[in-house]
Amino acid sequence: MQSFMPRIEIALSKIQDNTRMLSELYGQKGISLMGVTKAVLGEPSVAEAMIQGGVKFIADSRIENIQKMKNAGISTQFVLLRTPLSQAESIVENVDISLNTEIETLKKLSHYAKAHNKIHQVIIMVELGDLREGILLCDLSQFIRQTRSLPHIKIIGIGCNLACYGGIKPDDKNMQELSELVNLLEKEFQIELKIISGGNSANYEWYKSSQDVGRINNLRLGESILLGCETVSRKAIPGLHTRAFQLIAEVIESKEKPSLPSGEIGQDAFGNTPDFQDRGIHQRVIIALGRQDIQASSLKLRNKLEILGSSSDHIILDSRNQNLQVGDEVKFDLDYAGLLAAMTSPFIRKEFTNSMVTQ
Ligand SMILES: *Cc1c(COP(=O)(O)O)cnc(C)c1O
């Protein structure tokens, strides 16, 4: 029987292995992990693999993904990485901890926490240079004071996020800054900050090279767990699986054709004026996958195949004399953006290739 195409094959045991190895590695210096599931849209079996691998929390940026995992019976501490104001009630109902930077949002969360007779726990995010979410250091004391006046909100930690927007690397300097901040805040407010969440998959090189991780005791990891790499230079982390996800699509045309289009050149389907390199007559292959599923630049080819271009529903390859026939399967590795896109495409079937070993 032929398998469905296109499909993404997800090796849960590899995700579990990666999580276990990372938990052990970071655990050596007292750092706990949150497993980040946003790239797999909160796929419950992936969350379960992460939990089996040793993460203490599951974190996602979308409340809908967290609801999906809870409905599937996943039981852990759930963390929301982004806090939409309009979803405050649902956040209080579904999430144990959320990351916050706006007092308006915290007021709303407190309001609904009161209505539901709950205390909502928060991690306050600080800005350390990357310029995505975070409170400026000069505003932090005031912000903590205001937050502490909200009766149904409990500050359980602080955190920062680097290498996401500005590409700023986590290093001893900014990590020490975070540690010092923790000491100052604990003194000023006589509070204990339990979770000091120093970053994401970009923190690997810092961790490996640092003699002293200071007060940092948590990281939020998505890409390292799922794709086995760090994210400052996208190097594979030794010992981790880098092929837990494989995208497989079928060849729907394979023909020898000229490499240069004939006729007058205008715009292509996406408004670009294309430019072509003459490589003579060559074997061209069309794959049933397109921009509606994934950007061709997110696909990494294993063999000598080369991507020539793509439209909404077709990706065109130079087969480089490999004998690809109609109906053949072509396998791709994915980058993080590609994983996100493939998991989001309703046209790509999600298949789990090997189930987890539960202990
Ligand atoms: C997505 C996200 C992460 C995880 O990032 P990775 O690079 O996949 O490890 C961590 N923290 C926040 C706030 C995020 O939005």
mmCIF file of C-alpha atoms and ligand atoms in Angstrom:
data_model
loop_
_atom_site.group_PDB
_atom_site.id
_atom_site.type_symbol
_atom_site.label_atom_id
_atom_site.label_comp_id
_atom_site.label_asym_id
_atom_site.label_seq_id
_atom_site.Cartn_x
_atom_site.Cartn_y
_atom_site.Cartn_z
ATOM 1 C CA MET A 1 0.000 0.000 0.000
ATOM 2 C CA GLN A 2 1.296 3.439 -0.859
ATOM 3 C CA SER A 3 1.730 5.964 1.916
ATOM 4 C CA PHE A 4 0.089 9.339 1.754
ATOM 5 C CA MET A 5 2.086 12.211 0.275
ATOM 6 C CA PRO A 6 3.051 14.818 1.146
ATOM 7 C CA ARG A 7 3.639 13.736 4.715
ATOM 8 C CA ILE A 8 5.849 14.681 7.602
ATOM 9 C CA GLU A 9 7.285 11.752 9.520
ATOM 10 C CA ILE A 10 7.835 12.467 13.178
ATOM 11 C CA ALA A 11 10.133 10.170 15.160
ATOM 12 C CA LEU A 12 8.885 10.539 18.721
ATOM 13 C CA SER A 13 11.663 8.402 20.189
ATOM 14 C CA LYS A 14 14.255 10.799 18.730
ATOM 15 C CA ILE A 15 12.466 13.761 20.295
ATOM 16 C CA GLN A 16 12.395 11.919 23.600
ATOM 17 C CA ASP A 17 16.124 11.082 23.297
ATOM 18 C CA ASN A 18 17.004 14.697 22.485
ATOM 19 C CA THR A 19 14.982 15.946 25.422
ATOM 20 C CA ARG A 20 16.616 13.482 27.791
ATOM 21 C CA MET A 21 20.123 14.368 26.625
ATOM 22 C CA LEU A 22 19.451 18.102 26.913
ATOM 23 C CA SER A 23 17.816 17.699 30.344
ATOM 24 C CA GLU A 24 20.890 15.831 31.546
ATOM 25 C CA LEU A 25 23.309 18.326 30.003
ATOM 26 C CA TYR A 26 21.629 21.457 31.373
ATOM 27 C CA GLY A 27 20.774 19.687 34.624
ATOM 28 C CA GLN A 28 24.501 19.396 35.385
ATOM 29 C CA LYS A 29 24.545 23.096 36.232
ATOM 30 C CA GLY A 30 21.094 23.209 37.812
ATOM 31 C CA ILE A 31 19.112 24.380 34.788
ATOM 32 C CA SER A 32 15.598 22.967 34.284
ATOM 33 C CA LEU A 33 13.907 22.946 30.892
ATOM 34 C CA MET A 34 10.625 24.026 29.425
ATOM 35 C CA GLY A 35 9.830 22.067 26.264
ATOM 36 C CA VAL A 36 8.501 24.484 23.634
ATOM 37 C CA THR A 37 5.816 22.996 21.373
ATOM 38 C CA LYS A 38 4.814 25.954 19.175
ATOM 39 C CA ALA A 39 6.611 24.669 16.067
ATOM 40 C CA VAL A 40 4.538 21.484 16.214
ATOM 41 C CA LEU A 41 1.300 23.356 16.993
ATOM 42 C CA GLY A 42 1.069 21.762 20.414
ATOM 43 C CA GLU A 43 1.009 18.228 19.000
ATOM 44 C CA PRO A 44 0.160 16.200 22.137
ATOM 45 C CA SER A 45 2.360 13.192 21.331
ATOM 46 C CA VAL A 46 5.373 15.478 20.894
ATOM 47 C CA ALA A 47 4.622 17.123 24.250
ATOM 48 C CA GLU A 48 4.389 13.666 25.816
ATOM 49 C CA ALA A 49 7.778 12.717 24.308
ATOM 50 C CA MET A 50 9.273 15.866 25.843
ATOM 51 C CA ILE A 51 7.745 15.069 29.227
ATOM 52 C CA GLN A 52 9.060 11.495 29.076
ATOM 53 C CA GLY A 53 12.432 12.996 28.198
ATOM 54 C CA GLY A 54 12.452 15.006 31.413
ATOM 55 C CA VAL A 55 11.129 18.541 30.895
ATOM 56 C CA LYS A 56 9.377 20.036 33.903
ATOM 57 C CA PHE A 57 7.129 22.363 31.901
ATOM 58 C CA ILE A 58 5.538 22.556 28.461
ATOM 59 C CA ALA A 59 5.550 26.033 26.939
ATOM 60 C CA ASP A 60 3.731 27.324 23.874
ATOM 61 C CA SER A 61 3.001 30.735 22.433
ATOM 62 C CA ARG A 62 -0.626 29.943 21.561
ATOM 63 C CA ILE A 63 -3.377 29.267 24.042
ATOM 64 C CA GLU A 64 -5.153 27.119 21.424
ATOM 65 C CA ASN A 65 -2.158 24.746 21.355
ATOM 66 C CA ILE A 66 -2.169 24.491 25.138
ATOM 67 C CA GLN A 67 -5.895 23.738 25.102
ATOM 68 C CA LYS A 68 -5.285 21.012 22.523
ATOM 69 C CA MET A 69 -2.657 19.369 24.754
ATOM 70 C CA LYS A 70 -4.853 19.585 27.838
ATOM 71 C CA ASN A 71 -7.814 18.127 25.985
ATOM 72 C CA ALA A 72 -5.584 15.240 24.921
ATOM 73 C CA GLY A 73 -4.857 14.532 28.577
ATOM 74 C CA ILE A 74 -1.310 15.905 28.803
ATOM 75 C CA SER A 75 -0.628 16.655 32.436
ATOM 76 C CA THR A 76 2.205 19.008 33.344
ATOM 77 C CA GLN A 77 2.755 22.667 34.194
ATOM 78 C CA PHE A 78 1.773 24.719 31.142
ATOM 79 C CA VAL A 79 3.512 27.986 30.330
ATOM 80 C CA LEU A 80 2.218 30.573 27.866
ATOM 81 C CA LEU A 81 5.071 32.342 26.063
ATOM 82 C CA ARG A 82 2.933 35.185 24.723
ATOM 83 C CA THR A 83 0.036 36.929 26.432
ATOM 84 C CA PRO A 84 -2.778 38.204 24.234
ATOM 85 C CA LEU A 85 -4.847 40.709 26.207
ATOM 86 C CA SER A 86 -8.140 39.526 24.725
ATOM 87 C CA GLN A 87 -7.548 35.944 25.868
ATOM 88 C CA ALA A 88 -6.935 36.773 29.522
ATOM 89 C CA GLU A 89 -9.799 34.674 30.857
ATOM 90 C CA SER A 90 -8.800 31.612 28.873
ATOM 91 C CA ILE A 91 -5.174 32.072 29.991
ATOM 92 C CA VAL A 92 -6.183 32.058 33.640
ATOM 93 C CA GLU A 93 -8.319 28.962 33.092
ATOM 94 C CA ASN A 94 -5.834 26.934 31.037
ATOM 95 C CA VAL A 95 -2.326 28.023 31.875
ATOM 96 C CA ASP A 96 -0.305 27.748 35.089
ATOM 97 C CA ILE A 97 2.336 30.363 34.273
ATOM 98 C CA SER A 98 2.486 33.132 31.668
ATOM 99 C CA LEU A 99 5.270 35.454 30.526
ATOM 100 C CA ASN A 100 4.329 39.114 30.880
ATOM 101 C CA THR A 101 5.480 42.626 30.067
ATOM 102 C CA GLU A 102 2.362 44.820 30.203
ATOM 103 C CA ILE A 103 0.551 46.006 33.309
ATOM 104 C CA GLU A 104 -2.790 46.236 31.446
ATOM 105 C CA THR A 105 -2.582 42.536 30.689
ATOM 106 C CA LEU A 106 -1.623 41.693 34.257
ATOM 107 C CA LYS A 107 -4.600 43.670 35.571
ATOM 108 C CA LYS A 108 -6.912 41.684 33.333
ATOM 109 C CA LEU A 109 -5.298 38.411 34.330
ATOM 110 C CA SER A 110 -5.714 39.348 37.986
ATOM 111 C CA HIS A 111 -9.346 40.256 37.387
ATOM 112 C CA TYR A 112 -10.167 36.887 35.840
ATOM 113 C CA ALA A 113 -8.020 34.999 38.331
ATOM 114 C CA LYS A 114 -10.161 36.524 41.065
ATOM 115 C CA ALA A 115 -13.340 35.559 39.215
ATOM 116 C CA HIS A 116 -12.095 31.972 38.968
ATOM 117 C CA ASN A 117 -10.789 31.952 42.501
ATOM 118 C CA LYS A 118 -7.215 31.366 41.383
ATOM 119 C CA ILE A 119 -3.749 32.819 41.759
ATOM 120 C CA HIS A 120 -2.116 33.186 38.340
ATOM 121 C CA GLN A 121 1.680 32.804 38.284
ATOM 122 C CA VAL A 122 3.798 35.032 36.067
ATOM 123 C CA ILE A 123 7.358 35.354 34.841
ATOM 124 C CA ILE A 124 8.304 38.952 34.100
ATOM 125 C CA MET A 125 10.347 39.337 30.926
ATOM 126 C CA VAL A 126 13.137 41.915 30.834
ATOM 127 C CA GLU A 127 14.742 43.569 27.836
ATOM 128 C CA LEU A 128 18.452 42.798 27.569
ATOM 129 C CA GLY A 129 19.163 44.055 24.075
ATOM 130 C CA ASP A 130 17.349 41.873 21.547
ATOM 131 C CA LEU A 131 14.362 44.236 21.351
ATOM 132 C CA ARG A 132 11.551 41.752 21.232
ATOM 133 C CA GLU A 133 9.453 41.426 24.395
ATOM 134 C CA GLY A 134 10.761 42.761 27.680
ATOM 135 C CA ILE A 135 10.598 45.567 30.220
ATOM 136 C CA LEU A 136 13.362 48.146 30.083
ATOM 137 C CA LEU A 137 15.636 47.943 33.110
ATOM 138 C CA CYS A 138 14.858 51.510 34.119
ATOM 139 C CA ASP A 139 11.158 50.637 34.394
ATOM 140 C CA LEU A 140 11.536 47.302 36.133
ATOM 141 C CA SER A 141 11.237 48.277 39.822
ATOM 142 C CA GLN A 142 8.133 50.292 39.198
ATOM 143 C CA PHE A 143 6.653 47.473 37.140
ATOM 144 C CA ILE A 144 7.297 44.860 39.827
ATOM 145 C CA ARG A 145 5.809 47.172 42.453
ATOM 146 C CA GLN A 146 2.630 47.601 40.389
ATOM 147 C CA THR A 147 2.410 43.888 39.682
ATOM 148 C CA ARG A 148 2.787 43.047 43.349
ATOM 149 C CA SER A 149 -0.224 45.180 44.144
ATOM 150 C CA LEU A 150 -2.421 42.886 42.024
ATOM 151 C CA PRO A 151 -3.959 40.441 44.498
ATOM 152 C CA HIS A 152 -4.410 37.418 42.238
ATOM 153 C CA ILE A 153 -1.028 37.534 40.492
ATOM 154 C CA LYS A 154 2.104 35.917 41.867
ATOM 155 C CA ILE A 155 5.510 36.731 40.410
ATOM 156 C CA ILE A 156 7.442 33.464 40.384
ATOM 157 C CA GLY A 157 10.356 34.475 38.227
ATOM 158 C CA ILE A 158 11.970 36.659 35.648
ATOM 159 C CA GLY A 159 13.296 35.868 32.233
ATOM 160 C CA CYS A 160 14.730 37.216 29.035
ATOM 161 C CA ASN A 161 14.633 36.315 25.392
ATOM 162 C CA LEU A 162 17.614 36.868 23.119
ATOM 163 C CA ALA A 163 18.573 35.932 19.561
ATOM 164 C CA CYS A 164 14.987 36.140 18.362
ATOM 165 C CA TYR A 165 14.544 39.550 16.786
ATOM 166 C CA GLY A 166 17.823 41.411 17.075
ATOM 167 C CA GLY A 167 20.009 38.310 16.832
ATOM 168 C CA ILE A 168 21.775 39.261 20.069
ATOM 169 C CA LYS A 169 23.794 36.325 21.429
ATOM 170 C CA PRO A 170 23.415 35.185 25.012
ATOM 171 C CA ASP A 171 26.816 35.623 26.671
ATOM 172 C CA ASP A 172 28.351 35.928 30.134
ATOM 173 C CA LYS A 173 27.707 39.656 30.098
ATOM 174 C CA ASN A 174 23.962 39.648 29.511
ATOM 175 C CA MET A 175 23.427 36.481 31.576
ATOM 176 C CA GLN A 176 25.315 38.006 34.527
ATOM 177 C CA GLU A 177 23.233 41.120 34.117
ATOM 178 C CA LEU A 178 20.117 38.979 34.533
ATOM 179 C CA SER A 179 21.570 37.250 37.617
ATOM 180 C CA GLU A 180 22.478 40.578 39.223
ATOM 181 C CA LEU A 181 18.997 41.855 38.519
ATOM 182 C CA VAL A 182 17.536 38.868 40.358
ATOM 183 C CA ASN A 183 19.697 39.621 43.405
ATOM 184 C CA LEU A 184 18.681 43.283 43.367
ATOM 185 C CA LEU A 185 14.975 42.579 42.995
ATOM 186 C CA GLU A 186 14.970 39.937 45.713
ATOM 187 C CA LYS A 187 16.588 42.408 48.066
ATOM 188 C CA GLU A 188 14.446 45.372 47.122
ATOM 189 C CA PHE A 189 11.120 43.523 47.354
ATOM 190 C CA GLN A 190 11.995 40.795 49.858
ATOM 191 C CA ILE A 191 10.732 38.170 47.445
ATOM 192 C CA GLU A 192 12.084 34.874 46.204
ATOM 193 C CA LEU A 193 12.279 34.471 42.447
ATOM 194 C CA LYS A 194 12.075 30.738 41.799
ATOM 195 C CA ILE A 195 12.432 30.641 38.023
ATOM 196 C CA ILE A 196 15.196 32.549 36.290
ATOM 197 C CA SER A 197 14.635 31.725 32.647
ATOM 198 C CA GLY A 198 17.720 32.791 30.717
ATOM 199 C CA GLY A 199 16.608 32.102 27.167
ATOM 200 C CA ASN A 200 16.124 29.538 24.438
ATOM 201 C CA SER A 201 18.018 27.266 22.048
ATOM 202 C CA ALA A 202 20.490 30.103 21.427
ATOM 203 C CA ASN A 203 21.882 29.712 24.971
ATOM 204 C CA TYR A 204 23.857 26.528 24.207
ATOM 205 C CA GLU A 205 27.274 28.075 23.414
ATOM 206 C CA TRP A 206 27.023 30.367 26.415
ATOM 207 C CA TYR A 207 26.170 27.378 28.617
ATOM 208 C CA LYS A 208 29.033 25.247 27.286
ATOM 209 C CA SER A 209 31.618 27.984 27.698
ATOM 210 C CA SER A 210 30.399 29.524 30.952
ATOM 211 C CA GLN A 211 32.236 28.702 34.171
ATOM 212 C CA ASP A 212 29.376 29.982 36.255
ATOM 213 C CA VAL A 213 25.752 30.186 35.133
ATOM 214 C CA GLY A 214 24.933 32.502 38.061
ATOM 215 C CA ARG A 215 21.276 32.528 39.035
ATOM 216 C CA ILE A 216 20.057 31.197 35.676
ATOM 217 C CA ASN A 217 18.096 28.015 36.453
ATOM 218 C CA ASN A 218 15.782 27.567 33.468
ATOM 219 C CA LEU A 219 15.758 27.600 29.660
ATOM 220 C CA ARG A 220 12.873 27.337 27.195
ATOM 221 C CA LEU A 221 13.868 24.994 24.362
ATOM 222 C CA GLY A 222 12.080 24.325 21.097
ATOM 223 C CA GLU A 223 14.511 24.004 18.203
ATOM 224 C CA SER A 224 17.281 22.201 20.135
ATOM 225 C CA ILE A 225 14.871 19.477 21.164
ATOM 226 C CA LEU A 226 13.106 19.165 17.832
ATOM 227 C CA LEU A 227 15.950 19.643 15.353
ATOM 228 C CA GLY A 228 18.982 18.890 17.529
ATOM 229 C CA CYS A 229 20.814 22.170 16.954
ATOM 230 C CA GLU A 230 21.676 25.394 18.718
ATOM 231 C CA THR A 231 20.453 28.574 17.080
ATOM 232 C CA VAL A 232 23.273 31.146 17.154
ATOM 233 C CA SER A 233 25.089 29.470 14.267
ATOM 234 C CA ARG A 234 22.723 26.530 13.710
ATOM 235 C CA LYS A 235 25.304 23.901 14.549
ATOM 236 C CA ALA A 236 24.213 20.390 15.468
ATOM 237 C CA ILE A 237 24.567 19.652 19.188
ATOM 238 C CA PRO A 238 26.811 16.577 19.621
ATOM 239 C CA GLY A 239 24.845 13.437 20.413
ATOM 240 C CA LEU A 240 21.446 14.778 19.351
ATOM 241 C CA HIS A 241 19.262 13.526 16.516
ATOM 242 C CA THR A 242 18.925 16.101 13.735
ATOM 243 C CA ARG A 243 16.383 14.161 11.700
ATOM 244 C CA ALA A 244 13.426 13.686 13.987
ATOM 245 C CA PHE A 245 11.289 15.253 11.236
ATOM 246 C CA GLN A 246 11.319 14.267 7.578
ATOM 247 C CA LEU A 247 9.160 15.787 4.886
ATOM 248 C CA ILE A 248 8.290 13.405 2.064
ATOM 249 C CA ALA A 249 6.665 14.426 -1.199
ATOM 250 C CA GLU A 250 6.052 12.773 -4.549
ATOM 251 C CA VAL A 251 7.418 13.358 -8.015
ATOM 252 C CA ILE A 252 4.575 14.306 -10.352
ATOM 253 C CA GLU A 253 6.614 15.080 -13.466
ATOM 254 C CA SER A 254 10.095 14.079 -14.595
ATOM 255 C CA LYS A 255 11.316 15.210 -18.006
ATOM 256 C CA GLU A 256 14.329 16.393 -19.909
ATOM 257 C CA LYS A 257 13.754 20.045 -20.708
ATOM 258 C CA PRO A 258 15.752 23.148 -21.547
ATOM 259 C CA SER A 259 16.931 25.166 -18.555
ATOM 260 C CA LEU A 260 15.941 28.473 -20.126
ATOM 261 C CA PRO A 261 12.277 29.399 -20.619
ATOM 262 C CA SER A 262 11.361 30.448 -24.155
ATOM 263 C CA GLY A 263 9.346 33.537 -25.038
ATOM 264 C CA GLU A 264 9.369 37.042 -23.680
ATOM 265 C CA ILE A 265 9.952 37.302 -19.926
ATOM 266 C CA GLY A 266 7.391 39.152 -17.801
ATOM 267 C CA GLN A 267 6.440 38.580 -14.173
ATOM 268 C CA ASP A 268 6.091 35.148 -12.578
ATOM 269 C CA ALA A 269 3.115 34.041 -10.474
ATOM 270 C CA PHE A 270 4.371 36.041 -7.496
ATOM 271 C CA GLY A 271 5.214 39.314 -9.199
ATOM 272 C CA ASN A 272 8.948 38.712 -9.566
ATOM 273 C CA THR A 273 10.831 38.954 -12.822
ATOM 274 C CA PRO A 274 12.807 35.744 -12.919
ATOM 275 C CA ASP A 275 16.358 35.346 -14.021
ATOM 276 C CA PHE A 276 17.683 32.018 -15.290
ATOM 277 C CA GLN A 277 21.006 30.343 -15.707
ATOM 278 C CA ASP A 278 21.539 28.363 -18.920
ATOM 279 C CA ARG A 279 22.616 24.842 -18.060
ATOM 280 C CA GLY A 280 21.483 23.294 -21.325
ATOM 281 C CA ILE A 281 19.032 20.452 -21.561
ATOM 282 C CA HIS A 282 18.657 18.728 -18.214
ATOM 283 C CA GLN A 283 16.429 16.404 -16.222
ATOM 284 C CA ARG A 284 13.769 18.430 -14.408
ATOM 285 C CA VAL A 285 11.523 17.051 -11.746
ATOM 286 C CA ILE A 286 8.354 18.531 -10.260
ATOM 287 C CA ILE A 287 7.400 17.759 -6.662
ATOM 288 C CA ALA A 288 3.816 18.026 -5.395
ATOM 289 C CA LEU A 289 4.538 20.595 -2.736
ATOM 290 C CA GLY A 290 4.405 24.366 -3.016
ATOM 291 C CA ARG A 291 4.523 27.727 -1.357
ATOM 292 C CA GLN A 292 1.127 27.088 0.138
ATOM 293 C CA ASP A 293 2.851 24.388 2.176
ATOM 294 C CA ILE A 294 6.383 25.652 2.659
ATOM 295 C CA GLN A 295 9.043 28.056 1.385
ATOM 296 C CA ALA A 296 11.426 26.121 -0.851
ATOM 297 C CA SER A 297 14.375 27.750 0.972
ATOM 298 C CA SER A 298 13.347 25.872 4.144
ATOM 299 C CA LEU A 299 13.920 22.509 2.472
ATOM 300 C CA LYS A 300 17.291 20.869 2.815
ATOM 301 C CA LEU A 301 18.062 18.261 0.203
ATOM 302 C CA ARG A 302 20.044 15.202 1.106
ATOM 303 C CA ASN A 303 21.375 14.132 -2.231
ATOM 304 C CA LYS A 304 22.610 16.079 -5.180
ATOM 305 C CA LEU A 305 19.183 17.405 -6.106
ATOM 306 C CA GLU A 306 18.922 21.150 -6.496
ATOM 307 C CA ILE A 307 15.870 23.357 -6.051
ATOM 308 C CA LEU A 308 15.302 25.609 -9.059
ATOM 309 C CA GLY A 309 12.159 27.358 -7.919
ATOM 310 C CA SER A 310 8.603 27.025 -6.712
ATOM 311 C CA SER A 311 5.061 28.228 -7.254
ATOM 312 C CA SER A 312 1.936 27.772 -5.101
ATOM 313 C CA ASP A 313 1.721 24.034 -5.635
ATOM 314 C CA HIS A 314 4.870 22.944 -7.449
ATOM 315 C CA ILE A 315 8.543 22.781 -6.575
ATOM 316 C CA ILE A 316 10.898 22.357 -9.505
ATOM 317 C CA LEU A 317 14.167 20.487 -9.071
ATOM 318 C CA ASP A 318 17.192 19.778 -11.185
ATOM 319 C CA SER A 319 17.468 16.014 -10.691
ATOM 320 C CA ARG A 320 21.221 16.067 -11.473
ATOM 321 C CA ASN A 321 21.019 12.775 -13.350
ATOM 322 C CA GLN A 322 19.437 10.891 -10.499
ATOM 323 C CA ASN A 323 16.868 8.586 -11.857
ATOM 324 C CA LEU A 324 13.671 10.023 -10.415
ATOM 325 C CA GLN A 325 10.401 8.763 -11.867
ATOM 326 C CA VAL A 326 6.822 9.871 -11.498
ATOM 327 C CA GLY A 327 5.521 8.505 -8.182
ATOM 328 C CA ASP A 328 8.945 8.342 -6.525
ATOM 329 C CA GLU A 329 9.353 9.773 -3.042
ATOM 330 C CA VAL A 330 11.723 12.629 -2.296
ATOM 331 C CA LYS A 331 12.801 13.213 1.304
ATOM 332 C CA PHE A 332 13.714 16.585 2.743
ATOM 333 C CA ASP A 333 15.197 17.810 5.989
ATOM 334 C CA LEU A 334 13.607 20.996 7.316
ATOM 335 C CA ASP A 335 14.789 24.111 9.058
ATOM 336 C CA TYR A 336 12.719 25.563 11.928
ATOM 337 C CA ALA A 337 10.629 27.807 9.678
ATOM 338 C CA GLY A 338 10.013 24.835 7.418
ATOM 339 C CA LEU A 339 8.964 22.665 10.334
ATOM 340 C CA LEU A 340 6.537 25.365 11.471
ATOM 341 C CA ALA A 341 5.109 25.684 7.955
ATOM 342 C CA ALA A 342 4.868 21.939 7.309
ATOM 343 C CA MET A 343 3.119 21.355 10.630
ATOM 344 C CA THR A 344 0.698 24.194 9.840
ATOM 345 C CA SER A 345 -0.154 23.064 6.283
ATOM 346 C CA PRO A 346 -3.456 21.175 6.240
ATOM 347 C CA PHE A 347 -2.248 19.393 3.084
ATOM 348 C CA ILE A 348 0.684 17.665 4.764
ATOM 349 C CA ARG A 349 -0.236 14.559 6.750
ATOM 350 C CA LYS A 350 1.431 14.112 10.120
ATOM 351 C CA GLU A 351 2.702 10.572 10.687
ATOM 352 C CA PHE A 352 4.396 9.201 13.755
ATOM 353 C CA THR A 353 6.998 6.665 12.722
ATOM 354 C CA ASN A 354 7.933 5.082 15.991
ATOM 355 C CA SER A 355 6.095 5.273 19.209
ATOM 356 C CA MET A 356 7.708 6.177 22.468
ATOM 357 C CA VAL A 357 9.123 3.926 25.043
ATOM 358 C CA THR A 358 7.157 4.754 28.149
ATOM 359 C CA GLN A 359 8.781 3.978 31.404
HETATM 360 C C1 LIG B 1 9.736 30.324 20.751
HETATM 361 C C2 LIG B 1 10.212 30.746 22.046
HETATM 362 C C3 LIG B 1 11.195 30.003 22.701
HETATM 363 C C4 LIG B 1 11.848 28.783 22.105
HETATM 364 O O1 LIG B 1 12.813 29.133 21.177
HETATM 365 P P1 LIG B 1 13.751 28.050 20.467
HETATM 366 O O2 LIG B 1 14.730 28.851 19.712
HETATM 367 O O3 LIG B 1 12.871 27.216 19.612
HETATM 368 O O4 LIG B 1 14.380 27.251 21.547
HETATM 369 C C5 LIG B 1 11.598 30.441 23.963
HETATM 370 N N1 LIG B 1 11.070 31.547 24.520
HETATM 371 C C6 LIG B 1 10.126 32.280 23.915
HETATM 372 C C7 LIG B 1 9.593 33.490 24.605
HETATM 373 C C8 LIG B 1 9.672 31.913 22.656
HETATM 374 O O5 LIG B 1 8.731 32.648 22.058
#
